[in-house]
XYZ file of N, CA, C and O in Angstrom:
260
model
N 74.816 74.798 126.291
C 74.631 75.454 124.973
C 74.198 76.634 125.016
O 74.585 77.713 124.205
N 73.081 76.891 125.430
C 72.469 77.994 125.776
C 73.157 79.156 126.117
O 73.230 80.286 125.587
N 73.642 78.751 127.206
C 74.708 79.722 128.061
C 75.523 80.311 126.844
O 76.128 81.479 126.961
N 76.346 79.391 126.039
C 77.458 79.853 125.284
C 76.904 80.625 124.241
O 77.448 81.814 123.843
N 75.865 80.537 123.637
C 74.958 81.293 122.468
C 74.818 82.657 123.161
O 74.926 83.805 122.668
N 74.211 82.588 124.463
C 73.986 84.050 125.144
C 75.128 84.737 125.304
O 75.008 85.832 125.022
N 76.094 84.193 125.801
C 77.346 84.861 126.023
C 77.855 85.462 124.740
O 78.485 86.607 124.609
N 77.878 84.672 123.568
C 78.409 85.069 122.302
C 77.358 86.240 121.831
O 78.263 87.272 121.310
N 76.205 86.334 121.957
C 75.442 87.248 121.563
C 75.875 88.666 122.214
O 75.919 89.682 121.771
N 75.828 88.302 123.573
C 76.050 89.725 124.415
C 77.282 90.283 123.905
O 77.606 91.555 123.964
N 78.647 89.578 123.734
C 79.957 89.990 123.434
C 79.583 90.501 122.133
O 80.389 91.643 121.828
N 79.072 90.132 121.021
C 78.974 90.683 119.826
C 78.091 92.028 119.840
O 78.412 92.967 119.044
N 77.399 91.918 120.741
C 76.374 93.352 121.117
C 77.218 94.351 121.387
O 77.186 95.713 121.389
N 78.323 94.070 122.221
C 79.184 95.223 122.922
C 80.212 95.518 122.141
O 80.919 96.626 122.300
N 80.448 94.611 120.886
C 81.856 95.102 120.026
C 81.259 95.853 119.083
O 80.385 95.592 118.194
N 81.776 97.006 118.905
C 81.352 98.233 118.041
C 82.257 98.363 117.029
O 82.452 99.165 116.039
N 83.501 97.325 116.817
C 84.461 97.597 115.813
C 83.841 97.295 114.203
O 84.098 97.995 113.462
N 82.962 96.634 114.153
C 82.363 96.164 113.161
C 81.562 97.336 112.479
O 81.483 97.325 111.333
N 80.861 97.686 113.324
C 80.111 98.883 113.057
C 80.891 100.120 112.546
O 80.441 100.648 111.465
N 81.881 100.362 113.150
C 82.852 101.449 112.694
C 83.478 100.979 111.358
O 83.392 101.804 110.632
N 83.613 99.971 111.151
C 84.354 99.495 109.957
C 83.345 99.672 108.718
O 83.483 100.152 107.713
N 82.144 99.367 108.926
C 80.835 99.502 107.921
C 80.806 101.078 107.810
O 80.702 101.444 106.527
N 80.688 101.841 108.994
C 80.641 103.188 108.675
C 81.707 103.830 107.816
O 81.524 104.685 106.872
N 82.849 103.447 108.106
C 83.913 103.872 107.245
C 83.975 103.413 105.755
O 84.310 104.244 104.771
N 83.684 102.229 105.654
C 83.347 101.649 104.225
C 82.385 102.535 103.539
O 82.477 102.850 102.112
N 81.286 102.717 104.160
C 80.323 103.583 103.528
C 80.773 104.928 103.155
O 80.484 105.711 101.953
N 81.561 105.596 104.089
C 81.939 106.813 104.036
C 83.013 107.151 102.621
O 83.092 107.641 101.960
N 83.832 105.863 102.650
C 84.830 105.627 101.506
C 84.063 105.553 100.236
O 84.339 106.069 99.113
N 82.951 104.824 100.319
C 82.083 104.684 98.961
C 81.436 106.071 98.540
O 81.595 106.122 97.404
N 80.963 106.676 99.504
C 80.462 108.040 98.925
C 81.428 108.936 98.424
O 81.206 109.640 97.510
N 82.726 109.031 99.136
C 83.896 109.736 98.661
C 84.194 109.537 97.405
O 84.439 110.202 96.449
N 84.377 108.111 97.108
C 84.827 107.578 95.852
C 83.780 107.898 94.591
O 84.025 108.250 93.628
N 82.629 107.798 94.969
C 81.225 108.096 93.884
C 81.450 109.598 93.599
O 81.152 109.835 92.418
N 81.646 110.486 94.813
C 81.892 111.831 94.390
C 82.871 112.416 93.659
O 82.795 112.995 92.812
N 84.119 111.554 93.984
C 85.353 111.783 93.045
C 85.062 111.395 91.624
O 85.459 112.045 90.710
N 84.379 110.285 91.471
C 84.159 109.685 90.112
C 83.283 110.676 89.409
O 83.704 111.012 87.992
N 82.126 110.944 89.802
C 81.457 112.124 89.238
C 81.883 113.407 88.940
O 81.917 113.931 87.733
N 82.742 114.087 89.802
C 83.534 115.098 89.485
C 84.485 114.936 88.625
O 84.903 115.949 87.678
N 85.224 113.909 88.417
C 86.145 113.835 87.450
C 85.592 113.606 85.951
O 86.110 113.981 84.979
N 84.335 112.845 85.937
C 83.680 112.720 84.680
C 83.128 114.271 84.353
O 83.216 114.588 83.319
N 82.708 115.017 85.201
C 82.189 116.515 84.871
C 83.204 117.229 84.193
O 83.322 118.157 83.464
N 84.670 117.090 85.209
C 85.569 117.783 84.688
C 86.188 117.374 83.407
O 86.532 118.181 82.442
N 86.045 116.098 83.003
C 86.551 115.644 81.675
C 85.727 116.150 80.564
O 85.985 116.412 79.441
N 84.394 116.036 80.975
C 83.580 116.808 79.856
C 83.780 118.141 79.498
O 83.765 118.618 78.473
N 83.845 118.947 80.663
C 84.193 120.473 80.642
C 85.663 120.811 79.782
O 85.762 121.572 78.769
N 86.589 119.738 80.011
C 87.892 119.841 79.495
C 87.854 119.620 78.047
O 88.358 120.132 77.371
N 87.085 118.394 77.675
C 86.558 118.110 76.430
C 86.161 119.419 75.491
O 86.578 119.500 74.411
N 85.269 119.971 76.361
C 84.524 121.007 75.456
C 85.540 122.153 75.097
O 85.508 123.098 74.388
N 86.351 122.493 76.242
C 87.451 123.793 76.137
C 88.341 123.339 74.835
O 88.364 124.147 74.003
N 88.729 122.081 74.743
C 89.665 121.609 73.769
C 89.014 121.815 72.304
O 89.556 122.078 71.457
N 87.531 121.401 72.189
C 86.987 121.246 71.097
C 86.963 122.699 70.827
O 86.900 123.045 69.511
N 86.415 123.720 71.529
C 86.286 124.979 71.184
C 87.667 125.662 70.655
O 87.717 126.297 69.794
N 88.802 125.074 71.299
C 90.011 125.890 70.984
C 90.493 125.392 69.489
O 90.842 126.131 68.914
N 90.180 124.006 69.266
C 90.470 123.506 67.977
C 89.578 124.049 66.659
O 90.088 124.390 65.696
N 88.467 124.587 67.246
C 87.447 125.219 66.134
C 87.934 126.616 65.926
O 88.189 126.812 64.845
N 88.310 127.384 67.000
C 89.048 128.626 66.681
C 90.554 128.411 65.998
O 90.668 129.416 65.144
N 91.230 127.322 66.225
C 92.433 127.214 65.374
C 92.227 126.868 64.015
O 92.875 127.437 63.125
N 91.227 126.063 63.844
C 90.924 125.753 62.529
C 90.546 126.774 61.757
O 90.779 126.940 60.616
N 89.709 127.588 62.252
C 89.012 129.009 61.697
C 90.187 129.712 61.407
O 90.226 130.487 60.349
N 91.123 130.126 62.173
C 92.291 130.870 62.122
C 93.226 130.296 60.820
O 93.622 131.140 60.102
N 93.482 129.094 60.704
C 94.298 128.392 59.757
C 93.542 128.584 58.286
O 94.203 129.010 57.404
N 92.296 128.315 58.354
C 91.558 128.588 56.927
C 91.311 129.808 56.522
O 91.267 130.213 55.353
N 91.262 130.778 57.509
C 91.025 132.323 57.005
C 92.319 132.824 56.623
O 92.388 133.573 55.643
N 93.520 132.516 57.058
C 94.826 132.813 56.336
C 95.234 132.108 55.012
O 95.991 132.643 54.413
N 94.480 131.137 54.698
C 94.928 130.438 53.574
C 94.437 130.856 52.210
O 93.698 131.749 51.976
C-alpha cells in the first residue's frame, strides 16, 4: 500500500499540466478584471461626454427660444 501511495505522489509531482492550467486561469482572471475595470472607466467617461453634450444642446435650445 505504501508503494502505491509513493508511486502516485511521485507521478503527481512530475505532472505539470495542473500547474499550467492554474497559471492560465490566474492569467485569464487578471485579464478579465483589467477589462472590466477599463470598461467601467470608459463608461463613466462616455457618460460624462454625453451629459456635457446634452448640457450644451439644452443651453442652445433655450437661448434660441
